PDB file of C-alpha atoms in Angstrom:
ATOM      1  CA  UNK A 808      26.967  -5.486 -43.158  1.00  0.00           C
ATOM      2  CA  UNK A 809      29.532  -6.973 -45.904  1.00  0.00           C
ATOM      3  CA  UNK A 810      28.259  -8.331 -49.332  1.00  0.00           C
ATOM      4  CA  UNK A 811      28.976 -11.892 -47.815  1.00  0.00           C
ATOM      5  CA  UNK A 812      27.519 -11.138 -45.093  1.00  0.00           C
ATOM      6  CA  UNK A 813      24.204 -10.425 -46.980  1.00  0.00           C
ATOM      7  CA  UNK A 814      25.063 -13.604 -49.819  1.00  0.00           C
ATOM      8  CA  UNK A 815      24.714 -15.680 -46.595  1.00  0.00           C
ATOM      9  CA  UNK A 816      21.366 -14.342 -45.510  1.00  0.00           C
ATOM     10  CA  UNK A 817      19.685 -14.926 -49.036  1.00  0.00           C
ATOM     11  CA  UNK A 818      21.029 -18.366 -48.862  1.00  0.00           C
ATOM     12  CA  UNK A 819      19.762 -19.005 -45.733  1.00  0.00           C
ATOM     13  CA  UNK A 820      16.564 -17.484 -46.250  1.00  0.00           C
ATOM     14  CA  UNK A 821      16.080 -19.872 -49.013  1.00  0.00           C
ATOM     15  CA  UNK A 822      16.165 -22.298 -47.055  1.00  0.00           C
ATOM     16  CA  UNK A 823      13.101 -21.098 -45.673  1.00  0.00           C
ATOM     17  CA  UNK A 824      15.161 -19.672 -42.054  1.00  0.00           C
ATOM     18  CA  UNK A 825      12.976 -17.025 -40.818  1.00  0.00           C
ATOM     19  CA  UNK A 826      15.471 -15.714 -38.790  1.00  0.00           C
ATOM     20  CA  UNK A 827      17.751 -15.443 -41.334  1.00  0.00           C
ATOM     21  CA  UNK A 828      15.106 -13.689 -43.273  1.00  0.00           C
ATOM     22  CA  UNK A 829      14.263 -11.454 -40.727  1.00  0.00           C
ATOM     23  CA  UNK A 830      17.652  -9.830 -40.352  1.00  0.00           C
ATOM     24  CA  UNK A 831      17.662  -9.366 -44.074  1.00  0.00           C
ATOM     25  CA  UNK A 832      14.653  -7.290 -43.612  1.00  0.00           C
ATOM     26  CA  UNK A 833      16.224  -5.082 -41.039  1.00  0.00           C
ATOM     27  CA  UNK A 834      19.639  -4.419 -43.187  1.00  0.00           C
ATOM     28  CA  UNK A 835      18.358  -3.769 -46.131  1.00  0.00           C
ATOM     29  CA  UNK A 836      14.560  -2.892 -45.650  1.00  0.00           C
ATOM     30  CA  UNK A 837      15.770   1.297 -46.011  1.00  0.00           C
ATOM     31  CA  UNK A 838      17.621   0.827 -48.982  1.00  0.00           C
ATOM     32  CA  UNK A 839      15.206  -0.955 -50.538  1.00  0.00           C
ATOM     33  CA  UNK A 840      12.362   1.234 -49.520  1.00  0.00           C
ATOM     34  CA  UNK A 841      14.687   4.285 -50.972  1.00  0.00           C
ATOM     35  CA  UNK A 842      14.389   2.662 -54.514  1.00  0.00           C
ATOM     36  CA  UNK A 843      10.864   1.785 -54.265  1.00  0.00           C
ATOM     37  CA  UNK A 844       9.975   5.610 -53.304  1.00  0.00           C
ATOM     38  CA  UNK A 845      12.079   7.010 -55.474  1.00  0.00           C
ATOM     39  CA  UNK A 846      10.191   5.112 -58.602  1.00  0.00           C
ATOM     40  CA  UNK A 847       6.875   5.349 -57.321  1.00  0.00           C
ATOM     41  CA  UNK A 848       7.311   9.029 -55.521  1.00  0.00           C
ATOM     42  CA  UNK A 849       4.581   8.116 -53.043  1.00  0.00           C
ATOM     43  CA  UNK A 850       5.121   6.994 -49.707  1.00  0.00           C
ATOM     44  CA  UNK A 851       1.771   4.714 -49.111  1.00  0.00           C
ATOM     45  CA  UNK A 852       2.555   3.068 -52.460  1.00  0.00           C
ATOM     46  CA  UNK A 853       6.542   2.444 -51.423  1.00  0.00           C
ATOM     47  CA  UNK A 854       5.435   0.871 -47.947  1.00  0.00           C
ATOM     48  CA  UNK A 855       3.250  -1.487 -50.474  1.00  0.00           C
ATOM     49  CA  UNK A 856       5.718  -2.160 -52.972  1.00  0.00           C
ATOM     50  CA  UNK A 857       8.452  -3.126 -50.206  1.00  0.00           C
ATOM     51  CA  UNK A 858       6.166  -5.489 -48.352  1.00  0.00           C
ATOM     52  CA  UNK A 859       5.826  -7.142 -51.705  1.00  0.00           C
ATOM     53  CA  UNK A 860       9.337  -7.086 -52.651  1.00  0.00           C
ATOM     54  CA  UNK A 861      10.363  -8.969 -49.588  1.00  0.00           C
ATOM     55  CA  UNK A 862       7.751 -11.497 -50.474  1.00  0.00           C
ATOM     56  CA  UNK A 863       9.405 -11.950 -53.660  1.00  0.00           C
ATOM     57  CA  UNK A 864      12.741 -12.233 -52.005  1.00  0.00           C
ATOM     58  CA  UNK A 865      11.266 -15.104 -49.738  1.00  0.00           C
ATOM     59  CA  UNK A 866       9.963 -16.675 -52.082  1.00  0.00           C
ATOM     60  CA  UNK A 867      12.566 -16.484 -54.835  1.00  0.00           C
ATOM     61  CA  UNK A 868      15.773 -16.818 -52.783  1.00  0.00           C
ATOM     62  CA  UNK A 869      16.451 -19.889 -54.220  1.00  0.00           C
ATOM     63  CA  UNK A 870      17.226 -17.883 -57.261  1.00  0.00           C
ATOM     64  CA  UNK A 871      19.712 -15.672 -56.023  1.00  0.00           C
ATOM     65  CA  UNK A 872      23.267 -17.196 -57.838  1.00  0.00           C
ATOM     66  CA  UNK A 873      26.453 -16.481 -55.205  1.00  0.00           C
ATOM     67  CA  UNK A 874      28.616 -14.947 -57.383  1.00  0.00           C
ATOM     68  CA  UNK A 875      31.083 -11.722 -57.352  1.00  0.00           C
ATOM     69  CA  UNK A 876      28.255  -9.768 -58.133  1.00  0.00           C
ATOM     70  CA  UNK A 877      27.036  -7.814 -54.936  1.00  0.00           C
ATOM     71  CA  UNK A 878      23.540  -9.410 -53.391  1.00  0.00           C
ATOM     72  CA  UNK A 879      22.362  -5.888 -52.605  1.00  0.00           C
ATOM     73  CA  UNK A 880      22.346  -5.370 -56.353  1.00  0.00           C
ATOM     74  CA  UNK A 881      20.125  -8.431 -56.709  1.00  0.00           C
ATOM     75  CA  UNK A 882      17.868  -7.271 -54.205  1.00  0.00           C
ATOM     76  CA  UNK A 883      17.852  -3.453 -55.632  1.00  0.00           C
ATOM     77  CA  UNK A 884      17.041  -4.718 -59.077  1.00  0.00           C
ATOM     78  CA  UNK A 885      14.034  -6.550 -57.622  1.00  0.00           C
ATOM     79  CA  UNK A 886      12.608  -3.828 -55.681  1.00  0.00           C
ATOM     80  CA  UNK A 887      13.210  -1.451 -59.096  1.00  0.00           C
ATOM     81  CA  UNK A 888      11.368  -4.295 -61.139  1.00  0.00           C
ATOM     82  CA  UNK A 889       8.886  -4.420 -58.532  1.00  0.00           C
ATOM     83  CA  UNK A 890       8.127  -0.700 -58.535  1.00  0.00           C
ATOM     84  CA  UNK A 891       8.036  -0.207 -62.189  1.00  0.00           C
ATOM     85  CA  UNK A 892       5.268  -3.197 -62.674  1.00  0.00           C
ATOM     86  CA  UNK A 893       3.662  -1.103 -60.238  1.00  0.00           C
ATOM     87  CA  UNK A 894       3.245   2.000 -62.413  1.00  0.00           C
ATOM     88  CA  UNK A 895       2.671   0.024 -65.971  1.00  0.00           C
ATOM     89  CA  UNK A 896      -0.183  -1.970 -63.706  1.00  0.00           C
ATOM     90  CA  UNK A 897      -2.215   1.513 -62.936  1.00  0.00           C
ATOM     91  CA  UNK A 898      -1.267   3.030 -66.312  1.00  0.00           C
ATOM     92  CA  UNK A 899      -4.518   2.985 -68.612  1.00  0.00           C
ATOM     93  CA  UNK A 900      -3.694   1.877 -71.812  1.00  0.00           C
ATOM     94  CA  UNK A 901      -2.697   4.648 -74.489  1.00  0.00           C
ATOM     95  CA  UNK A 902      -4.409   4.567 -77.723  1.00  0.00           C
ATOM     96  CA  UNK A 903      -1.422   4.869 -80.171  1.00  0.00           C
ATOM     97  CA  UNK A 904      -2.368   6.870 -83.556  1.00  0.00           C
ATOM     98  CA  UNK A 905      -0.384   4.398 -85.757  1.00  0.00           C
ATOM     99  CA  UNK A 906      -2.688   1.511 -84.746  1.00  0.00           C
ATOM    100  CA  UNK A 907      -5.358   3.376 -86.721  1.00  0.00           C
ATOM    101  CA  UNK A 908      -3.502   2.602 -89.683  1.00  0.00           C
ATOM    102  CA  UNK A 909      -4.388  -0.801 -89.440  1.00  0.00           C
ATOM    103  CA  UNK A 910      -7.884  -0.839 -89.424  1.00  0.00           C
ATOM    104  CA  UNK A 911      -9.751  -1.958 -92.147  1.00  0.00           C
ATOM    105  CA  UNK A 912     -12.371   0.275 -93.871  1.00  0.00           C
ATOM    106  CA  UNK A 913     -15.502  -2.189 -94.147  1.00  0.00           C
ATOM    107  CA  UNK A 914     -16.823  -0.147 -97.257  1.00  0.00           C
ATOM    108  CA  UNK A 915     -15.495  -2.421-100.519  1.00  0.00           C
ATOM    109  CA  UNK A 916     -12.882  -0.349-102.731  1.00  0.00           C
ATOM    110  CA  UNK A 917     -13.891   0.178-106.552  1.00  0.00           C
ATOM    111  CA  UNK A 918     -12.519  -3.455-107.726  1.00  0.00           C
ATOM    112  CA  UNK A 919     -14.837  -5.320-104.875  1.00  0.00           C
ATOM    113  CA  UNK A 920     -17.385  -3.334-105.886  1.00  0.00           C
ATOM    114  CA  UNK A 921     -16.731  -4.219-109.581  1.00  0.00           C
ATOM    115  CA  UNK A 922     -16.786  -7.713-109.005  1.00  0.00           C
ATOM    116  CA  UNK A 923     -19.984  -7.698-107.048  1.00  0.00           C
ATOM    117  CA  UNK A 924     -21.206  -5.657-109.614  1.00  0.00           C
ATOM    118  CA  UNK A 925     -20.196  -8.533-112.514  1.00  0.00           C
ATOM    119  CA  UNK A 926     -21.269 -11.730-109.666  1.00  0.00           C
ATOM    120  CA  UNK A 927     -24.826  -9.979-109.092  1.00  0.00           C
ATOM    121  CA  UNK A 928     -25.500 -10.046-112.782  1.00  0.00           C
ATOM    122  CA  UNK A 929     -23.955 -13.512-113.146  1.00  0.00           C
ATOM    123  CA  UNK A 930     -26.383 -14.568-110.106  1.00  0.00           C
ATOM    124  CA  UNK A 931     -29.571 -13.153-111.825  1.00  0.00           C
ATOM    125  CA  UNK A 932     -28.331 -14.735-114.868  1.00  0.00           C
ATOM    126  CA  UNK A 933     -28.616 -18.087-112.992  1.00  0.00           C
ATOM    127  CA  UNK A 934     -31.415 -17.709-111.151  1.00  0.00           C
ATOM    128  CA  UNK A 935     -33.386 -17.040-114.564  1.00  0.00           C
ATOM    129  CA  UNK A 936     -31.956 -20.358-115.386  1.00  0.00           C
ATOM    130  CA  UNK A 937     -33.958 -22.030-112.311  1.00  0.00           C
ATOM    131  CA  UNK A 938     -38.064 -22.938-113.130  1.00  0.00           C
ATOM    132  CA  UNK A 939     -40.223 -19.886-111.625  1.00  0.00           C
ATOM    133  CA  UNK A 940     -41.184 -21.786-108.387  1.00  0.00           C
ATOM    134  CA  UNK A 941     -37.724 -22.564-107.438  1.00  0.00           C
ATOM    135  CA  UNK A 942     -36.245 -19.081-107.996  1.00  0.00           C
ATOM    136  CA  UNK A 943     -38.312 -17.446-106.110  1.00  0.00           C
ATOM    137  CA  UNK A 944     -37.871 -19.880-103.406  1.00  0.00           C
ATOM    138  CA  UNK A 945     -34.759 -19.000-103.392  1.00  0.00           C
ATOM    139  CA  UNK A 946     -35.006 -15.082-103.547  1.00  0.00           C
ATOM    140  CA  UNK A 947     -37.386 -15.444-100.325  1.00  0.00           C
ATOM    141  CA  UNK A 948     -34.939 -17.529 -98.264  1.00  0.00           C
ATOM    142  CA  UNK A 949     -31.362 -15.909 -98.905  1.00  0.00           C
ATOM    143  CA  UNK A 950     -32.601 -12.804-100.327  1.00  0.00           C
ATOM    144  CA  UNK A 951     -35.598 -11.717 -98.151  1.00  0.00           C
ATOM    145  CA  UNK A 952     -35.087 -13.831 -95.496  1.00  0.00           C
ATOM    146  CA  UNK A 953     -38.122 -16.011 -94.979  1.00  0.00           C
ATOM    147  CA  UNK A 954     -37.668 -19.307 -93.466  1.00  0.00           C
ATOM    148  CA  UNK A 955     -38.173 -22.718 -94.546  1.00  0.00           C
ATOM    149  CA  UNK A 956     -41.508 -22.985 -92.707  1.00  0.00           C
ATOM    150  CA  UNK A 957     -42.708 -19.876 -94.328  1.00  0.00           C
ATOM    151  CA  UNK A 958     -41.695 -20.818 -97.750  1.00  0.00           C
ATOM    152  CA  UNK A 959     -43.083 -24.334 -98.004  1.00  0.00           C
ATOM    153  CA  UNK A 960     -46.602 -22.173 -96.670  1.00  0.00           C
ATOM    154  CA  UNK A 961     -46.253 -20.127 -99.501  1.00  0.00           C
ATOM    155  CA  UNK A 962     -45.967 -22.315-102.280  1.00  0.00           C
ATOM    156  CA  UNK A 963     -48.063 -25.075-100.235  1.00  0.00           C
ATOM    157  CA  UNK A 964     -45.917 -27.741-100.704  1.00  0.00           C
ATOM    158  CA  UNK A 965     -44.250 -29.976 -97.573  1.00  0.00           C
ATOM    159  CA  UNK A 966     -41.561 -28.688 -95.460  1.00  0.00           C
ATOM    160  CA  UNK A 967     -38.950 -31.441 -96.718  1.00  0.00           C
ATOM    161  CA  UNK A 968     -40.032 -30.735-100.109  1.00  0.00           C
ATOM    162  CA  UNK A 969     -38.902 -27.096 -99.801  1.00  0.00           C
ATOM    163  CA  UNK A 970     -35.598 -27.679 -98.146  1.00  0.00           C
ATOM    164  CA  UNK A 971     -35.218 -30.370-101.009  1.00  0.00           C
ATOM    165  CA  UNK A 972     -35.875 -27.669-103.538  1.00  0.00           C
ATOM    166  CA  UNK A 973     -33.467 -25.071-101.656  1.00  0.00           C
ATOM    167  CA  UNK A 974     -30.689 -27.436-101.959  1.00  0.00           C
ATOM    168  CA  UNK A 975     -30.877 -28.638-105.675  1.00  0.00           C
ATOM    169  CA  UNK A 976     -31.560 -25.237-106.481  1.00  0.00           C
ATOM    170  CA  UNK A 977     -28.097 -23.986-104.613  1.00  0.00           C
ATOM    171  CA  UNK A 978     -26.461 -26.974-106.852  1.00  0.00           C
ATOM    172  CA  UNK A 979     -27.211 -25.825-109.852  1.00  0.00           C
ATOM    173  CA  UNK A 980     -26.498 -22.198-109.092  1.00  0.00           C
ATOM    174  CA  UNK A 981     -22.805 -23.153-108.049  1.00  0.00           C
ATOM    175  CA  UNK A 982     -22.678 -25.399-111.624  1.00  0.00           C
ATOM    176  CA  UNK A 983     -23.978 -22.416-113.196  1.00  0.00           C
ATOM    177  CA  UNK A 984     -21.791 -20.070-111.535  1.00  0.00           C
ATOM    178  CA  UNK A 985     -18.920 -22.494-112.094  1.00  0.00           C
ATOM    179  CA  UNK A 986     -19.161 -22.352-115.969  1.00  0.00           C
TER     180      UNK A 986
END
């Protein structure tokens, strides 16, 4: 069958002509199945990837451009594309070594640590500033973890009243910590 031949097919079959479509099938089904098996080197997966090539050709005809180009190269580069998804789709992904490179190490290097070092002694500092009561309110909730409930238990005063405390105590940490 000549290139024009073929060009004229395509077109048609874009047009949604099953007929047309159907004698595309039959002249150029074997080539086409030739590139899919020679990509994929296994016959059940070649039947596969032509049946879903040809879908692709029916449903992208529309696509195909008339031009001096031959159309069995359009349709040869689809069934190629086709097949090579195929493989990258069943691949596993590779762990590459130079991705390790990139992680972080959650440890903090010797300046964090020297910072921390200098902030924890600049929160104590602060915290001595605070009256008794309120300090150690505030060592239980962000340092031991107790809750408000627990707190306001402790030092038998309201619930309110403690989260009142909690927050005018964080305000003048930050002023301290700010000076």
């Amino acid at each position: 069958m000549a290139p024009q031949d073929i060009s004229k097919l395509i077109v048609r079959t874009s047009m949604k002509d099953r007929a047309a479509f159907d004698l595309l099938y039959r002249q150029t089904s074997a080539k086409l199945f030739g590139v899919c098996l020679r990509v994929l080197r296994d016959r059940g997966d070649a039947e596969e990837a032509l049946q879903e090539v040809f879908v692709k050709i029916w449903t992208k005809a529309d696509r195909f451009a008339v031009s001096d180009l031959s159309p069995i190269s359009w349709l040869v580069a689809i069934a190629r594309n086709h097949a090579i998804d195929r493989i990258r789709a069943r691949r596993s992904p590779s762990a590459n070594i130079d991705v390790a490179l990139d992680v972080a190490d959650p440890t903090p290097g010797p300046e964090a640590m020297a910072v921390a070092g200098g902030e924890t002694e600049r929160i104590y500092h602060c915290l001595e500033e605070l009256e008794e009561d309120r300090a150690a309110a505030v060592r239980g909730a962000y340092l031991s973890g107790e809750s408000y409930a627990e707190l306001a238990e402790r030092f038998k005063v309201p619930l309110n009243t403690m989260r009142t405390w909690l927050r005018r105590s964080l305000l003048k940490l930050r002023e301290c910590l700010e000076r």
